[in-house]
Structure formats: structure tokens, C-alpha cells
Amino acid sequence: QVELVESGGGSVQPGGSLRVSCGASGSILGIFRMEWYRQAPGKEREFVAGFTENVGTNYGESVKGRFTLSRDNAKNTVHLQMNSLKAEDTAVYYCNAYVQIHRNLARDLWGQGTQVTVSS
């Protein structure tokens, strides 16, 4: 089965940088949409960044100018470069994608999440 796998989370001091990645396992035909969300303890899930094929990329208001989304199409992977990190960026980051698995099947998938912690 096709799965989304996140990686690259960790702990960093305020002002530092991290890069998280999300890849779709197995052979797929394409990715229509891939997005990052985050959720901190006691808070609702928040949109962070994402792209839609043939439309473009979007960023959440709180991360504009600091985070950058990029794609590696050959590896069916997206990277989220997070710079100038703040304590309020601390959360579990989840990848969500709408993937065409084969000619007659497309699915909305969620990754398991990766922890990002920003503290002194």
C-alpha cells in the first residue's frame, strides 16, 4: 500500500532552522496536492504550507517569509525548509496528500507526524 512518511523533525533553538520532508512510498502516478499541517498540545490543527498541481503554493499567515516548500518530483517527495524558528512553531507536523495511486484509484493520505521542538 502507498504511505506517506515524514522525516527531519527534531529540536532546535529559537532562530534556528530545520527541514522536514514527506515522501510517498511505492510507485504512484502522481500527486495532485501535498500539504503540511501542524498541531500543538491544546491547540487546533493549523495549515502550514502546501501545493496543488498546476495551481501553485500557499503558506499559512504565521509562517510566510520564514518557511519554503520545495519538490523533488523524481522521488515523490516534498521538503519544508523552516527558518527563523520560534517557540510557537513547536508542534507535531503532519503531511497530507491527495495521490493518484494507479489509473483508477486516488486517495487522500496522512503521514504519522514528526515532532518539531523550538526551545532555549
XYZ file of N, CA and C in Angstrom:
360
model
N 0.837 -1.191 0.000
C 0.000 0.000 0.000
C 0.879 1.251 0.000
N 0.394 2.301 -0.612
C 1.103 3.566 -0.634
C 0.933 4.258 0.709
N 2.033 4.803 1.239
C 2.010 5.521 2.500
C 2.779 6.823 2.374
N 2.461 7.780 3.254
C 3.241 8.995 3.396
C 4.145 8.858 4.606
N 5.414 9.208 4.443
C 6.393 9.092 5.513
C 7.079 10.432 5.710
N 6.973 10.990 6.923
C 7.640 12.246 7.262
C 8.973 11.970 7.948
N 9.904 12.898 7.780
C 11.199 12.790 8.432
C 11.778 14.183 8.630
N 12.827 14.277 9.440
C 13.572 15.520 9.595
C 13.212 16.362 10.800
N 12.260 15.927 11.590
C 11.932 16.673 12.792
C 13.049 16.603 13.816
N 12.939 17.433 14.838
C 13.951 17.455 15.877
C 13.786 18.650 16.776
N 14.841 18.961 17.508
C 14.854 20.067 18.454
C 15.869 21.109 18.024
N 15.489 22.379 18.129
C 16.356 23.473 17.711
C 16.097 24.690 18.590
N 17.087 25.557 18.710
C 16.929 26.793 19.469
C 16.192 27.849 18.651
N 15.544 28.800 19.315
C 14.896 29.885 18.579
C 15.864 30.578 17.625
N 15.376 30.877 16.423
C 16.206 31.468 15.393
C 16.890 30.454 14.492
N 16.847 29.192 14.863
C 17.472 28.147 14.084
C 16.604 27.666 12.940
N 17.082 26.614 12.264
C 16.412 26.085 11.084
C 16.294 24.571 11.151
N 15.263 24.066 10.518
C 15.065 22.642 10.322
C 14.436 22.422 8.953
N 14.638 21.233 8.404
C 13.958 20.841 7.186
C 13.248 19.523 7.414
N 11.939 19.534 7.214
C 11.163 18.313 7.290
C 10.783 17.881 5.881
N 10.657 16.570 5.700
C 10.383 16.026 4.386
C 9.227 15.052 4.448
N 8.537 14.930 3.344
C 7.430 13.994 3.221
C 7.549 13.286 1.883
N 7.566 11.961 1.920
C 7.660 11.174 0.705
C 6.545 10.158 0.602
N 6.095 9.924 -0.603
C 5.091 8.901 -0.872
C 5.803 7.618 -1.266
N 5.566 6.566 -0.508
C 6.220 5.293 -0.773
C 5.576 4.580 -1.952
N 6.327 3.628 -2.514
C 5.811 2.841 -3.609
C 5.736 3.615 -4.915
N 5.245 2.944 -5.935
C 5.090 3.556 -7.246
C 3.717 4.203 -7.355
N 3.703 5.475 -7.716
C 2.462 6.203 -7.898
C 2.498 6.911 -9.247
N 1.325 7.310 -9.703
C 1.241 8.016 -10.971
C 1.433 9.510 -10.817
N 1.041 10.055 -9.665
C 1.194 11.484 -9.474
C 0.621 11.956 -8.156
N 0.975 13.180 -7.803
C 0.473 13.828 -6.605
C -0.286 15.077 -7.024
N -1.558 15.107 -6.710
C -2.379 16.255 -7.063
C -2.194 17.402 -6.078
N -2.017 17.063 -4.818
C -1.916 18.057 -3.758
C -1.109 17.483 -2.610
N -0.220 18.271 -2.050
C 0.519 17.867 -0.860
C 0.655 19.077 0.060
N 0.314 18.882 1.322
C 0.275 19.970 2.289
C 0.873 19.550 3.622
N 1.333 20.539 4.362
C 1.790 20.359 5.730
C 0.832 21.038 6.694
N 0.490 20.336 7.756
C -0.274 20.873 8.866
C 0.524 20.651 10.145
N 0.166 21.390 11.177
C 0.807 21.178 12.465
C -0.227 21.294 13.578
N 0.066 20.631 14.685
C -0.818 20.682 15.829
C 0.012 20.666 17.106
N -0.174 21.692 17.917
C 0.483 21.796 19.210
C -0.482 21.344 20.301
N 0.046 20.910 21.446
C -0.828 20.479 22.539
C -1.836 21.554 22.924
N -3.105 21.166 23.015
C -4.147 22.092 23.403
C -4.610 23.036 22.317
N -4.092 22.905 21.108
C -4.463 23.787 20.015
C -5.033 22.985 18.850
N -5.795 23.666 18.008
C -6.363 23.026 16.836
C -5.311 22.873 15.739
N -5.581 21.947 14.835
C -4.705 21.756 13.698
C -4.631 23.018 12.856
N -3.432 23.345 12.378
C -3.191 24.580 11.639
C -2.525 24.278 10.308
N -3.008 24.904 9.253
C -2.370 24.795 7.945
C -1.040 25.531 7.953
N -0.009 24.892 7.400
C 1.328 25.475 7.367
C 1.723 25.879 5.948
N 1.709 24.925 5.033
C 2.124 25.183 3.663
C 1.649 24.039 2.778
N 1.539 24.298 1.484
C 1.160 23.239 0.580
C 1.162 23.680 -0.861
N 1.101 22.702 -1.747
C 0.987 22.997 -3.169
C -0.134 22.175 -3.773
N -0.694 22.698 -4.840
C -1.665 21.994 -5.654
C -1.158 22.014 -7.087
N -1.137 20.852 -7.729
C -0.612 20.737 -9.076
C -1.305 21.710 -10.012
N -0.509 22.409 -10.791
C -0.978 23.376 -11.777
C -1.668 24.593 -11.172
N -1.567 24.756 -9.872
C -2.125 25.923 -9.205
C -1.030 26.737 -8.534
N -0.242 26.091 -7.675
C 0.850 26.779 -7.007
C 0.930 26.433 -5.539
N 1.685 27.233 -4.805
C 1.916 27.004 -3.392
C 1.236 28.061 -2.550
N 0.924 27.685 -1.316
C 0.341 28.591 -0.340
C 1.033 28.388 0.999
N 1.061 29.447 1.794
C 1.647 29.392 3.125
C 0.692 29.982 4.137
N 0.692 29.389 5.326
C -0.070 29.962 6.408
C 0.479 31.321 6.800
N -0.403 32.180 7.283
C -0.015 33.548 7.600
C 1.139 33.610 8.601
N 1.147 32.717 9.561
C 2.144 32.771 10.619
C 3.533 32.326 10.175
N 3.655 31.709 8.992
C 4.953 31.208 8.548
C 5.442 31.877 7.274
N 4.672 32.767 6.692
C 5.079 33.443 5.465
C 6.384 34.203 5.673
N 7.283 34.042 4.711
C 8.576 34.692 4.792
C 9.615 33.915 5.555
N 9.217 32.870 6.256
C 10.148 32.056 7.035
C 10.261 30.621 6.525
N 9.161 30.071 6.032
C 9.138 28.689 5.559
C 9.070 28.661 4.040
N 9.702 27.648 3.438
C 9.702 27.495 1.997
C 9.460 26.039 1.625
N 8.532 25.809 0.715
C 8.198 24.468 0.259
C 8.882 24.204 -1.081
N 9.447 23.012 -1.230
C 10.062 22.622 -2.488
C 9.716 21.171 -2.797
N 9.904 20.785 -4.065
C 9.535 19.443 -4.503
C 10.690 18.743 -5.190
N 10.745 17.425 -4.989
C 11.618 16.543 -5.747
C 10.696 15.553 -6.446
N 10.319 15.870 -7.662
C 9.332 15.058 -8.373
C 9.808 13.627 -8.623
N 11.096 13.454 -8.873
C 11.626 12.129 -9.156
C 11.466 11.182 -7.971
N 11.480 11.732 -6.761
C 11.367 10.922 -5.556
C 9.997 11.022 -4.892
N 9.064 11.705 -5.541
C 7.723 11.903 -4.974
C 7.807 12.439 -3.552
N 8.632 13.458 -3.383
C 8.939 13.998 -2.069
C 8.817 15.516 -2.067
N 8.344 16.060 -0.956
C 8.353 17.497 -0.732
C 9.174 17.797 0.509
N 9.797 18.973 0.503
C 10.610 19.426 1.623
C 10.067 20.759 2.120
N 10.023 20.905 3.417
C 9.633 22.161 4.035
C 10.822 22.706 4.801
N 11.446 23.745 4.256
C 12.560 24.409 4.914
C 12.013 25.445 5.880
N 12.340 25.306 7.148
C 11.827 26.170 8.192
C 12.974 26.980 8.781
N 12.945 28.286 8.561
C 13.976 29.183 9.046
C 13.405 30.128 10.097
N 14.299 30.759 10.829
C 13.911 31.726 11.867
C 12.844 31.158 12.787
N 13.073 29.955 13.246
C 12.067 29.253 14.039
C 11.826 29.936 15.378
N 10.573 29.895 15.801
C 10.129 30.485 17.051
C 9.555 29.400 17.953
N 9.462 29.706 19.228
C 8.903 28.751 20.175
C 7.490 28.337 19.777
N 6.724 29.264 19.222
C 5.360 28.964 18.836
C 5.253 28.053 17.612
N 6.372 27.748 16.963
C 6.379 26.772 15.882
C 6.418 25.339 16.404
N 6.617 25.175 17.691
C 6.666 23.845 18.277
C 5.340 23.123 18.076
N 5.395 21.939 17.476
C 4.190 21.179 17.177
C 4.584 19.855 16.541
N 3.601 18.982 16.392
C 3.762 17.823 15.531
C 3.344 18.236 14.132
N 4.208 17.994 13.167
C 3.959 18.383 11.787
C 3.513 17.160 10.992
N 2.382 17.305 10.309
C 1.779 16.212 9.554
C 1.741 16.537 8.068
N 2.002 15.532 7.265
C 1.904 15.644 5.824
C 0.572 15.065 5.356
N -0.078 15.766 4.458
C -1.339 15.323 3.873
C -1.236 15.445 2.355
N -1.679 14.411 1.641
C -1.565 14.447 0.191
C -2.730 13.737 -0.467
N -3.112 14.230 -1.632
C -4.059 13.540 -2.491
C -3.249 12.949 -3.636
N -3.225 11.607 -3.688
C -2.296 10.884 -4.547
C -3.050 9.990 -5.515
N -2.638 10.023 -6.782
C -3.144 9.042 -7.737
C -2.235 7.832 -7.671
N -2.780 6.738 -7.154
C -2.005 5.530 -6.914
C -1.856 4.710 -8.192
N -2.931 4.536 -8.906
C -2.885 3.943 -10.238
C -4.023 4.517 -11.066
N -4.186 3.992 -12.267
C -5.077 4.598 -13.234
C -6.485 4.840 -12.698
N -6.984 3.940 -11.864
C -8.370 4.018 -11.407
C -8.515 4.218 -9.902
N -7.465 4.705 -9.236
C -7.533 4.866 -7.793
C -6.724 6.065 -7.332
N -7.381 6.961 -6.612
C -6.721 8.081 -5.959
C -7.191 8.130 -4.511
N -6.284 8.536 -3.617
C -6.608 8.536 -2.192
C -6.029 9.744 -1.485
N -6.737 10.175 -0.451
C -6.249 11.198 0.462
C -5.526 10.500 1.604
N -4.257 10.858 1.828
C -3.416 10.158 2.784
C -2.827 11.125 3.801
N -2.595 10.616 4.995
C -1.925 11.353 6.069
C -0.705 10.590 6.557
N 0.366 11.305 6.827
C 1.534 10.712 7.434
C 1.372 10.581 8.935
N 2.357 9.972 9.572
C 2.289 9.702 11.010
C 2.662 10.901 11.868
N 3.291 11.898 11.282
C 3.690 13.093 12.005
C 5.134 13.046 12.455
N 5.754 14.226 12.537
C 7.110 14.348 13.046
C 7.171 15.539 14.002
N 7.826 15.348 15.138
C 7.866 16.371 16.184
C 8.914 17.429 15.873
N 8.509 18.694 15.983
C 9.425 19.829 15.895
C 9.335 20.598 17.203
N 10.465 20.769 17.866
C 10.511 21.464 19.143
C 11.495 22.619 19.061
N 11.025 23.817 19.386
C 11.853 25.020 19.370
C 11.887 25.575 20.790
N 13.042 25.533 21.421
C 13.167 25.993 22.797
C 14.607 26.366 23.097
N 14.777 27.167 24.161
C 16.105 27.566 24.599
C 16.737 26.509 25.483
